[in-house]
Coordinates of C-alpha atoms (C1' of nucleotides) in Angstrom, one line a residue:
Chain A
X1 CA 123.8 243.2 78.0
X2 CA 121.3 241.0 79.2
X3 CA 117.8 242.9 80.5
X4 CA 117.7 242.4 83.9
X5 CA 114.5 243.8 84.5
X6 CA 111.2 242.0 84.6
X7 CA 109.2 242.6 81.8
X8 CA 105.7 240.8 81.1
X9 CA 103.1 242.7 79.3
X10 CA 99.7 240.4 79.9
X11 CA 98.5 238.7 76.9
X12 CA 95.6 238.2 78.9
X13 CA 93.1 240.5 81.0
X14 CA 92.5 239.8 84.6
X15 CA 88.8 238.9 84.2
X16 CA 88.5 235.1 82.7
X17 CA 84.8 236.0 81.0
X18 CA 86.9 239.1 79.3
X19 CA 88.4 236.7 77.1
X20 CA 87.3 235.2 74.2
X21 CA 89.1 231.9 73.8
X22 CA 90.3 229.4 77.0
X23 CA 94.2 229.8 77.0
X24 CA 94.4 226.6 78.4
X25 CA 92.8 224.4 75.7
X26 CA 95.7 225.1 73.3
X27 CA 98.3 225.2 76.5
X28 CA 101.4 222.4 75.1
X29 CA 102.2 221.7 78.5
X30 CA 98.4 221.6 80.3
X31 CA 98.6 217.7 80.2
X32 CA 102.7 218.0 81.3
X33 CA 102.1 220.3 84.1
X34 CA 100.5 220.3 87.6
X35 CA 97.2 221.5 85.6
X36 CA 96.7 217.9 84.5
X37 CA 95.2 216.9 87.3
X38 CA 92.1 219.5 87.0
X39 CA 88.8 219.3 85.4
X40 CA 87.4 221.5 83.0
X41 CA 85.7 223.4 85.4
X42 CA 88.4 223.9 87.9
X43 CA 91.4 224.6 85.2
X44 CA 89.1 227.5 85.1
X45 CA 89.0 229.1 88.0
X46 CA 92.8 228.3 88.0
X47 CA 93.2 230.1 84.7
X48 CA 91.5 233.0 86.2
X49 CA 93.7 234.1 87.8
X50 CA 97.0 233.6 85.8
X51 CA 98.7 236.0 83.1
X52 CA 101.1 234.9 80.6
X53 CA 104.9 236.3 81.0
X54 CA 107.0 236.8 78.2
X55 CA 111.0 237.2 78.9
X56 CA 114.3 237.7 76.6
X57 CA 116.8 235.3 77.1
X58 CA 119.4 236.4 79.9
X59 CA 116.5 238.0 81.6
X60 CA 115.9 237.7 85.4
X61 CA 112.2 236.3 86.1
X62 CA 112.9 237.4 89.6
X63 CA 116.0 237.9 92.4
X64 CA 116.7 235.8 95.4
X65 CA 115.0 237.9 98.3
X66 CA 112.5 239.7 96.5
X67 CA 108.8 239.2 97.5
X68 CA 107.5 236.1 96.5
X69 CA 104.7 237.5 94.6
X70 CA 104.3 234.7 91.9
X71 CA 104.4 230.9 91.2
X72 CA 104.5 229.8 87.4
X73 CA 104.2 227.1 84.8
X74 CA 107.1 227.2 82.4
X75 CA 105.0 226.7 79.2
X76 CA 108.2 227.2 76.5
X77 CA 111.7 228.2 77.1
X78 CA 114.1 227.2 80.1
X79 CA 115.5 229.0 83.4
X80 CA 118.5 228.3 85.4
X81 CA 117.8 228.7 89.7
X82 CA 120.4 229.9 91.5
X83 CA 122.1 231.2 94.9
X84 CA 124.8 233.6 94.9
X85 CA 126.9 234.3 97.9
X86 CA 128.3 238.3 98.1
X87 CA 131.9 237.7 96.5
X88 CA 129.9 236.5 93.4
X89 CA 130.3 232.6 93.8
X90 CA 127.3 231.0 92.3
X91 CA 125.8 227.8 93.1
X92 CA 123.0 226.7 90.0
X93 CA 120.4 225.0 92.1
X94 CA 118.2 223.7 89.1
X95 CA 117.2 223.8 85.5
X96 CA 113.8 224.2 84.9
X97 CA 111.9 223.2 81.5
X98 CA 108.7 223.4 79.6
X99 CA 105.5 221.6 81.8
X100 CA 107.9 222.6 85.4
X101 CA 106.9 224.3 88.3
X102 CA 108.5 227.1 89.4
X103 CA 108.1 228.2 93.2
X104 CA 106.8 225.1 94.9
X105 CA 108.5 226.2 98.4
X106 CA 105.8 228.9 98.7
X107 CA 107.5 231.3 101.4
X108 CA 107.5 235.5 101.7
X109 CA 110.5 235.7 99.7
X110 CA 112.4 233.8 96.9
X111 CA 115.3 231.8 97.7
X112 CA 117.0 231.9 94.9
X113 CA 117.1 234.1 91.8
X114 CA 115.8 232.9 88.6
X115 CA 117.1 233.2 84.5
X116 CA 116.0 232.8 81.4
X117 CA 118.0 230.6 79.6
X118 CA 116.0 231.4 76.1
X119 CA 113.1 233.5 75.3
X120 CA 110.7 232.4 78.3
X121 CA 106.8 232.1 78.0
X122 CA 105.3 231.6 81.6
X123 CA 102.0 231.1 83.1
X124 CA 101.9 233.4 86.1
X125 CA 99.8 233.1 89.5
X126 CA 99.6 235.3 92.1
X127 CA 100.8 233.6 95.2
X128 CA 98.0 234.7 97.7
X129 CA 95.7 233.8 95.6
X130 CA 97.3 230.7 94.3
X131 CA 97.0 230.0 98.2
X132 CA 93.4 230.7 98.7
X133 CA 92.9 229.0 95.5
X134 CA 94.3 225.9 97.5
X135 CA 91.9 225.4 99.8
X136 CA 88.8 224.4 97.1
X137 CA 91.0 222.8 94.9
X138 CA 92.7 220.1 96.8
X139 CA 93.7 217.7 94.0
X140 CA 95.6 220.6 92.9
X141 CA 97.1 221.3 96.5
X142 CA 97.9 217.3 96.6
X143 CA 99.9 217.2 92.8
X144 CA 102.0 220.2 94.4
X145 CA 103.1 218.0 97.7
X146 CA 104.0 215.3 94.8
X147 CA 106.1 217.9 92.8
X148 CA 107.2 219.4 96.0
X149 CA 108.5 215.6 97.2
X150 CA 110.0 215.3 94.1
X151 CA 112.4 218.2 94.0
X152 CA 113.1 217.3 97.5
X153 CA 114.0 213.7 96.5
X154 CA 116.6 215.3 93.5
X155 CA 118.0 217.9 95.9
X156 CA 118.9 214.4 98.1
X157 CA 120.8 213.4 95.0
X158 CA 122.4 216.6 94.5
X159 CA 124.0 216.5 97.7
X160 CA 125.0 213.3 97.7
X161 CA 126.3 214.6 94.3
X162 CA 128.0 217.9 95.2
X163 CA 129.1 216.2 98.7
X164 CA 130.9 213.0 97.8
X165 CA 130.7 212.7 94.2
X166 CA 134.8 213.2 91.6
X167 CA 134.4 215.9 89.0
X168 CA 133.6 212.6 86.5
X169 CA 131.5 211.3 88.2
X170 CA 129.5 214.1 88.6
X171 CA 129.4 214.9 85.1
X172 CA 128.4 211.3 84.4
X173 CA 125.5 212.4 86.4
X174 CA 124.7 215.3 85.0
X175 CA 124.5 214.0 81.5
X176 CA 121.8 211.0 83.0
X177 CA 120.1 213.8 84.6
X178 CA 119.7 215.3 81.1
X179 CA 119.0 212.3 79.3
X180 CA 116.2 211.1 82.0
X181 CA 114.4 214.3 81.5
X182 CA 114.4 214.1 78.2
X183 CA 113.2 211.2 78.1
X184 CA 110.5 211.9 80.1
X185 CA 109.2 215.0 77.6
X186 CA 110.0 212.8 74.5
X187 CA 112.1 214.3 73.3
X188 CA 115.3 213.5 71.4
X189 CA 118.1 211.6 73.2
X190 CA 120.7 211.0 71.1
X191 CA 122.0 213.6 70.9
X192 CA 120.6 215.1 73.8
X193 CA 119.7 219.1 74.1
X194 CA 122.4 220.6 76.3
X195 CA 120.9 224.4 76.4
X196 CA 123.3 225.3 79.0
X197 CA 127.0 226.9 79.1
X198 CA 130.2 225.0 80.5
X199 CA 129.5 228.2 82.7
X200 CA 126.5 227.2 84.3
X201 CA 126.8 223.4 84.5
X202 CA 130.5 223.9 86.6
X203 CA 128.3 226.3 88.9
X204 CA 125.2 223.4 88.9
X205 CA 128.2 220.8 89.4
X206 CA 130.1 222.8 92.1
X207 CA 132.9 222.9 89.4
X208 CA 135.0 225.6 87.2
X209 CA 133.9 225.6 83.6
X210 CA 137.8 224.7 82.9
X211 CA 137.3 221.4 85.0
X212 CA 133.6 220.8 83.2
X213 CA 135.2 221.2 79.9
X214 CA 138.2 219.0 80.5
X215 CA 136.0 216.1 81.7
X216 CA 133.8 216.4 78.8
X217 CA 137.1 215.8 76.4
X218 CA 137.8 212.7 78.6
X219 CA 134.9 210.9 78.2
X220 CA 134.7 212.2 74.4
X221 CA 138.3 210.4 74.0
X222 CA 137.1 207.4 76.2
X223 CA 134.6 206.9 73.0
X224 CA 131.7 207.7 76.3
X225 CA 130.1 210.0 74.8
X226 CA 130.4 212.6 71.8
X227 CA 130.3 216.0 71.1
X228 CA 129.1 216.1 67.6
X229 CA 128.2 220.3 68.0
X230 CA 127.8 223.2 70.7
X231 CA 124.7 222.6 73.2
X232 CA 124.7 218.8 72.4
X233 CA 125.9 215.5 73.7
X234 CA 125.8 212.2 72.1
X235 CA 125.8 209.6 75.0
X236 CA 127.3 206.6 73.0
X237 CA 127.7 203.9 75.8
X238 CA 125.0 204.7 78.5
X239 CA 126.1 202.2 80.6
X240 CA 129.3 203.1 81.5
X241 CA 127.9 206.8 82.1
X242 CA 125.8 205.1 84.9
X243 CA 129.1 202.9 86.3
X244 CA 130.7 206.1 86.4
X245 CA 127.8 208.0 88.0
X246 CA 127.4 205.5 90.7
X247 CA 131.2 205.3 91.7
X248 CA 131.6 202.1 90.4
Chain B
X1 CA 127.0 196.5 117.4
X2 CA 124.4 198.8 117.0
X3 CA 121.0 196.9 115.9
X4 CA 120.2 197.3 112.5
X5 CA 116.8 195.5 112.2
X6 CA 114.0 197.7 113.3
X7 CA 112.0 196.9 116.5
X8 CA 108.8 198.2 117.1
X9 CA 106.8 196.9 120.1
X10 CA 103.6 198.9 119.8
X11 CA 103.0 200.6 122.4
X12 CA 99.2 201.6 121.7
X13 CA 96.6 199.0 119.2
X14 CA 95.8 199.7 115.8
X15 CA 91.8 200.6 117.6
X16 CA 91.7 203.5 118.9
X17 CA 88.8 203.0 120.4
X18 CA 90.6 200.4 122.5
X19 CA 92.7 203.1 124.4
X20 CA 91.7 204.3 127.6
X21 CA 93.5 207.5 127.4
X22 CA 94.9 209.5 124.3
X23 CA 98.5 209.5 123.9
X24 CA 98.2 212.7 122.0
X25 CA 97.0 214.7 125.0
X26 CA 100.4 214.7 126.5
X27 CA 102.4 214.5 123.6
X28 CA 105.4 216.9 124.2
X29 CA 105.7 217.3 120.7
X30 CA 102.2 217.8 119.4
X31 CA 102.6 222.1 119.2
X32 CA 105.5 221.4 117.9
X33 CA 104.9 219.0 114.6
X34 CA 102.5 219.0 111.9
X35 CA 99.7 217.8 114.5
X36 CA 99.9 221.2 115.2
X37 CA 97.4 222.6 112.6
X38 CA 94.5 220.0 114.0
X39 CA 91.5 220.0 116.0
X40 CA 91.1 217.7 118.7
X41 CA 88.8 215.8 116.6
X42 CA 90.8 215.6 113.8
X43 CA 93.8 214.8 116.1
X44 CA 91.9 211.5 117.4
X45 CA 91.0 210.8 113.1
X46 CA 95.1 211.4 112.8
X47 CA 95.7 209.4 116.3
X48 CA 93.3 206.6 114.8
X49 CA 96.5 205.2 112.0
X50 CA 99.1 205.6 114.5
X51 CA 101.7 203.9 116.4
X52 CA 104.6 204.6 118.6
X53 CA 108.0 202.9 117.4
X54 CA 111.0 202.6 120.0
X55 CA 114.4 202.5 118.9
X56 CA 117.9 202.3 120.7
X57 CA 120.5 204.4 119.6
X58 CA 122.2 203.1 116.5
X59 CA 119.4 201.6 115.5
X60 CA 118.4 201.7 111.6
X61 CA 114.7 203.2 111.4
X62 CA 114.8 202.1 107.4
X63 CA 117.4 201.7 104.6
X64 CA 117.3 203.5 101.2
X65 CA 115.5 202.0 99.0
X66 CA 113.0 199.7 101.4
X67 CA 109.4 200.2 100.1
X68 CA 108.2 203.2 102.4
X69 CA 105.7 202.0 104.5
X70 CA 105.9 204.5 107.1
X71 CA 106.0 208.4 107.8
X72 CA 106.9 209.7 111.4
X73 CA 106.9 212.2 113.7
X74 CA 110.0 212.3 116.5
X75 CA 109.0 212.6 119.7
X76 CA 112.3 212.1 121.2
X77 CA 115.6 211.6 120.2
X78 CA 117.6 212.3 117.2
X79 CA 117.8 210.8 113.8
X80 CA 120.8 211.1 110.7
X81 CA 119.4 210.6 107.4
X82 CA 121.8 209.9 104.5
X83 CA 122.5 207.9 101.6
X84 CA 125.3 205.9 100.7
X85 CA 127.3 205.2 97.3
X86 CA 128.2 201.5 96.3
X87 CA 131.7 201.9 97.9
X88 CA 130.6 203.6 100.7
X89 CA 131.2 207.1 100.4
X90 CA 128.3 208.8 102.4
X91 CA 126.8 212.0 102.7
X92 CA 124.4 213.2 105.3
X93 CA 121.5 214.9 104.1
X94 CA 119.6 215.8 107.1
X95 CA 119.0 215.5 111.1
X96 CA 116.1 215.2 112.6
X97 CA 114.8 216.5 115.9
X98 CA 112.0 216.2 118.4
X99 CA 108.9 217.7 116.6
X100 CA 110.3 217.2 113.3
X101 CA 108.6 214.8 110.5
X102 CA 110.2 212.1 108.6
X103 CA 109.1 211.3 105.1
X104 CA 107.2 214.2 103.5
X105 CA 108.7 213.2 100.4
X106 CA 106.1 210.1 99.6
X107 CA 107.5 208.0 97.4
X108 CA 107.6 204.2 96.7
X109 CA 110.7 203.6 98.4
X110 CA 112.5 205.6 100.5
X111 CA 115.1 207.3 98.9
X112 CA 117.4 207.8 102.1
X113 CA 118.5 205.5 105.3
X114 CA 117.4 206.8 108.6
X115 CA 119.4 205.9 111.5
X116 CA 119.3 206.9 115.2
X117 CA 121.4 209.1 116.4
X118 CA 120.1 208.2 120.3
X119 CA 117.5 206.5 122.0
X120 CA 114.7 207.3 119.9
X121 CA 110.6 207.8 119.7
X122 CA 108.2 208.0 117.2
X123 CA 105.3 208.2 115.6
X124 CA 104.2 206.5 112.9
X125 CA 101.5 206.8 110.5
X126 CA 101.2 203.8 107.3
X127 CA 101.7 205.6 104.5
X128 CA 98.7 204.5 102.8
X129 CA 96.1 205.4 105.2
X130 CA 97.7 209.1 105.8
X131 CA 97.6 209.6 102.3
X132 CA 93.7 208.9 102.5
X133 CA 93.5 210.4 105.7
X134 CA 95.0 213.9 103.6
X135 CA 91.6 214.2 101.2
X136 CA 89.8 214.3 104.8
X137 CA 92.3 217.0 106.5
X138 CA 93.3 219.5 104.3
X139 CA 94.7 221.4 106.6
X140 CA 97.1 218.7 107.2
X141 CA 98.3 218.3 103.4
X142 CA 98.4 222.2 103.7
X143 CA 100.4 222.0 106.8
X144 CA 102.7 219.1 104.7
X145 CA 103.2 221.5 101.6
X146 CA 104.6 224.3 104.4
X147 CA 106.9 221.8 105.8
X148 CA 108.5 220.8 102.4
X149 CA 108.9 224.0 101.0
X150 CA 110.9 224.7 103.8
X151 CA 113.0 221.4 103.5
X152 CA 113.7 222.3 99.9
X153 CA 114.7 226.0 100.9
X154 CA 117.3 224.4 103.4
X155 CA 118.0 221.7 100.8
X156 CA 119.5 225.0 98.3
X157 CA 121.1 226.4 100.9
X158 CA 123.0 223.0 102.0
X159 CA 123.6 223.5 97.4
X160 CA 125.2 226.3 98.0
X161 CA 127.4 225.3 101.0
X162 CA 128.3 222.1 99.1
X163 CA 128.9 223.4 95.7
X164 CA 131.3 226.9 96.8
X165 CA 131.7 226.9 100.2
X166 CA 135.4 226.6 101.8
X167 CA 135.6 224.4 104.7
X168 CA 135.5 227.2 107.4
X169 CA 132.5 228.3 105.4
X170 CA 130.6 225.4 106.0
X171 CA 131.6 224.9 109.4
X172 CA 130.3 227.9 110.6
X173 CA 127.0 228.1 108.7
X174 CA 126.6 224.2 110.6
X175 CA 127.1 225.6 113.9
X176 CA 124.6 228.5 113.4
X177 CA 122.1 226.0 111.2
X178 CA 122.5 224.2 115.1
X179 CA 121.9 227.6 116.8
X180 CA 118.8 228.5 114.7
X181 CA 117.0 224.7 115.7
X182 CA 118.0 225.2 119.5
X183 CA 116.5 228.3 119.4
X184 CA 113.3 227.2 117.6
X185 CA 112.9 224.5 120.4
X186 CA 114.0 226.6 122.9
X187 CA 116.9 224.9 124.2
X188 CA 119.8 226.4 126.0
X189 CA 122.1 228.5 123.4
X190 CA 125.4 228.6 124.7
X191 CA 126.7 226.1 124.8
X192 CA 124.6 224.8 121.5
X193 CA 124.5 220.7 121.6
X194 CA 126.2 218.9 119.2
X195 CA 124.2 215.0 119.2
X196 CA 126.2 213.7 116.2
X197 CA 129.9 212.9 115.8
X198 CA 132.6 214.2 113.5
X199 CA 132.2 211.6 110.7
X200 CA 128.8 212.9 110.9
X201 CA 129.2 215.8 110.6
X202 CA 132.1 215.7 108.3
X203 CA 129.6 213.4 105.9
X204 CA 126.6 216.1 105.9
X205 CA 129.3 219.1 105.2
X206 CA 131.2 217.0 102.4
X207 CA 134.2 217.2 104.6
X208 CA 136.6 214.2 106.4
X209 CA 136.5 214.3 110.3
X210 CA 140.0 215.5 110.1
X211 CA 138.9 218.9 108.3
X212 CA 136.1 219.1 110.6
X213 CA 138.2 218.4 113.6
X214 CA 141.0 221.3 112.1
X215 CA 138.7 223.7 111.3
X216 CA 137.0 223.4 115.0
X217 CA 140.3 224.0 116.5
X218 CA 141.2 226.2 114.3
X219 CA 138.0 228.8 115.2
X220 CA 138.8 227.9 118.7
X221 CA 142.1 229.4 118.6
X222 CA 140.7 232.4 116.9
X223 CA 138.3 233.1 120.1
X224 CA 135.0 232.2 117.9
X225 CA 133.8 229.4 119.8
X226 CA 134.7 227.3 122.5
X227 CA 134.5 223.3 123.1
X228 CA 133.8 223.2 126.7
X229 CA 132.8 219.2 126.6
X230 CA 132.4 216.7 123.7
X231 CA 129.3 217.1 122.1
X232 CA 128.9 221.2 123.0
X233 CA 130.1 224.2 120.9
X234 CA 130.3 227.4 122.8
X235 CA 129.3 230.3 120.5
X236 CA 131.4 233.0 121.6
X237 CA 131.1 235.6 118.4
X238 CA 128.4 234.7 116.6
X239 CA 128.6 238.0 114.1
X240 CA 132.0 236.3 113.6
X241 CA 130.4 233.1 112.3
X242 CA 127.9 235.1 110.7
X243 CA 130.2 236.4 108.5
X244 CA 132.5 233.6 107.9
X245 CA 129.2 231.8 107.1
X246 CA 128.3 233.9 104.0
X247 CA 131.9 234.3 102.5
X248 CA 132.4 237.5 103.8
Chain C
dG1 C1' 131.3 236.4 53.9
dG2 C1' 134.3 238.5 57.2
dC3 C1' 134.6 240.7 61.9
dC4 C1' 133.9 240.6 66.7
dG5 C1' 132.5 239.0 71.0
dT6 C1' 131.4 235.0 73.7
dC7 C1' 132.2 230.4 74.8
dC8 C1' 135.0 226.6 74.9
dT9 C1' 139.4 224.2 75.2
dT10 C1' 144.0 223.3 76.6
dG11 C1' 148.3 224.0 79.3
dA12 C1' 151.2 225.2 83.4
dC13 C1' 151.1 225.7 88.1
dG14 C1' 149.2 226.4 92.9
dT15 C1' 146.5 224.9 96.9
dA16 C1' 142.6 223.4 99.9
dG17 C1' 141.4 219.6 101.6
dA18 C1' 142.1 214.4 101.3
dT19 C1' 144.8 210.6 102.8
dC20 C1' 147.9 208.2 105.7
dA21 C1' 149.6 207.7 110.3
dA22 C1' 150.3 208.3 115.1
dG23 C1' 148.9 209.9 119.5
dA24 C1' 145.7 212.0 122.9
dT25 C1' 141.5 212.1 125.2
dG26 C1' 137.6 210.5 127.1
dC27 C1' 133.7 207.2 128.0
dT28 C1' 132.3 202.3 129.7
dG29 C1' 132.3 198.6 132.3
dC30 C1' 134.5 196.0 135.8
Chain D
dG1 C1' 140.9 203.1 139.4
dC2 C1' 142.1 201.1 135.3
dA3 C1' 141.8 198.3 130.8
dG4 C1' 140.0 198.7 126.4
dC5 C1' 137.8 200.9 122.7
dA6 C1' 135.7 205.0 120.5
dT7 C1' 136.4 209.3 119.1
dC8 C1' 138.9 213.2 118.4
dT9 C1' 143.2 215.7 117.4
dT10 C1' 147.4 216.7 115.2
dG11 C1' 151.1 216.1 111.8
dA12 C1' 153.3 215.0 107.2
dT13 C1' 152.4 214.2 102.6
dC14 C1' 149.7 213.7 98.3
dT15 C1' 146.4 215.0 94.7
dA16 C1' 142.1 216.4 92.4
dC17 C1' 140.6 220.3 91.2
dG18 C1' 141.1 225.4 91.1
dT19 C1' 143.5 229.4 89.2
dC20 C1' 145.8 231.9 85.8
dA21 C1' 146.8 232.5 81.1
dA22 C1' 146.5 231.7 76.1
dG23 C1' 144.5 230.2 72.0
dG24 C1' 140.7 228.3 69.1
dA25 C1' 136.1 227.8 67.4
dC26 C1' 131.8 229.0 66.9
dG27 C1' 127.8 232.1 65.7
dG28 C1' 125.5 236.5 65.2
dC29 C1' 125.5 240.7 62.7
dC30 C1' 126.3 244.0 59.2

DNA sequence: GGCCGTCCTTGACGTAGATCAAGATGCTGC
DNA sequence: GCAGCATCTTGATCTACGTCAAGGACGGCC
């Protein structure tokens, strides 16, 4: 059994000038997250008041309707977003990676619940603080309304995706999804990292794992794509993923 | 025919200097939108990049994809956003109300078409110049951040409704998403108003007018609501919907 | 290196909602 | 008041995907 409580002993004290060495300076994702946009001197006062968070894998960073006490940077490791409605149905609303924000729709409460996927390192901020924070660090305020216009542009797509879209088409998606994102952290795309269960893509896709699975053995025997091992795809004709994607 | 170019006879110059009175001071919406959060002097900084657009109903405010030049607020009338797939499957990802803003996602191009849904007002603001204006008004980019976090939080929910929801499910949470605005604005409850047609409505619930049409009658017969005229939904047992809503 | 649990795949069948096809109703303009 | 067109409703049928039920394959652990 997965832990489901929260568990993150600080690798870090409260006080910045407590500590020895910046946390930042060797951060792999500074230059990848929404600290890229701050200068020396403001990553920190931002670094003063975040804590590292360490999770297992199947751990719960938090539940939808707790108090939304923290925003964080996912530095290493992934996490699966998602809504559940009472009979246990289970929407996946997003897949977050290393450099992503987690917790840009700042409100009392979360709105969804949140998994690690794989052991989980975090960069926690208060959100009150994070909030007052804001207001003297307005570059940082301004790359959040970018990342917050952003998820709102790929929730657009996800509708159009959940609302209209055949079970092959949406899988087409999904895989172009994957491929653009990893792309965009350089890493490798043939074959790309697929560090999610049939489980969890059906419930992302607004499918059954049964359905997912079959129309990943149809496009493996339409020579589309190829599943050389578990957790990866091979996307052999690219093109024809985006046909399928767009309907056409 | 419904006009698909967009006309907009200004109704106010670029100067604002060159007005006599300020069209903010009786705007019916200003307590209501994001010019909410301003002083009168930053109001008249705000008033100084904007224009009033007109459009009849029908009327296409922009298509997805056109370089966004624009962001509005309504001041009257009713707007469908939604986006389309090359063979013309469409889903409807939003409607917008008096008060409400259009755009907070700033990207290049839009990512959505915006069409009237009735004789329609706005305000617009050039995209550039708000987004110089921002560094000036932080309490404006502040007030921007609050507005799309709550657009992505309704963005998951409309997930979760998509992905898992039956038909009956997504009918009902619709009619109480309507119940929740008119009572924000303070319009009358019972019967709620219902601006857009079936096909619209079928398109933003992932359903075919048929379904939507069925499934109205449908809670009819069971005493739920009532449909006194077209275009009004009687709420008769809203714990009903309530629970229909969430699954149970 | 073999055992066990989890995840994935495949098959047979069922069903919610789509599609196709008429009507009914209601608004618009004359 | 009525012709004409939109929109909405209702019915009959079809189908993509869900559900139920077995196997099969992987991978983690001793």
């Amino acid at each position: 059994m997965a832990p489901n409580i929260v568990e993150f002993p600080l690798s870090q004290k409260r006080s910045a000038s407590a500590m020895v060495e910046s946390p930042c300076d060797d951060c792999a994702i500074r230059e990848a997250s929404v600290c890229s946009v701050l200068k020396q001197d403001e990553l920190i006062r931002l670094r003063g008041i975040s804590t590292i968070g360490h999770l297992e894998s199947g751990g719960t960073v938090f539940h939808e309707g707790d108090p939304a006490e923290h925003l964080s940077n996912v530095i290493e490791g992934s996490v699966k977003l998602y809504k559940l409605l009472p009979d246990g149905r289970r929407q996946v609303t997003g897949f977050l990676f290393p450099g992503d924000f987690l917790g840009v729709a700042l409100n009392e409460t979360y709105a969804y619940s949140a998994e690690a996927m794989s052991k989980l390192r975090i960069c926690r901020f208060p959100r009150r603080r994070l909030e007052g924070l804001l207001n003297e660090l307005p570059k940082l305020e301004h790359r959040l309304l970018e990342v917050a216009g952003n998820e709102i542009v790929a929730a657009q797509d996800q509708m159009l995706l959940l609302g209209r879209k055949t079970a092959r088409e949406r899988v087409a998606s999904f895989l172009l999804i994957l491929r653009r994102h990893a792309e965009q952290r350089r890493q490798q795309l043939n074959p790309v990292d697929l560090p999610m269960s049939r489980a969890d893509i059906g419930d992302y896709l607004g499918l059954t794992t049964e359905t997912v699975s079959r129309t990943f053995t149809q496009l493996r025997k339409d020579g589309i794509i190829g599943l050389p091992a578990q957790g990866k795809v091979d996307i052999r004709r690219r093109d024809a993923l985006e046909n399928i994607a767009e309907g056409a």
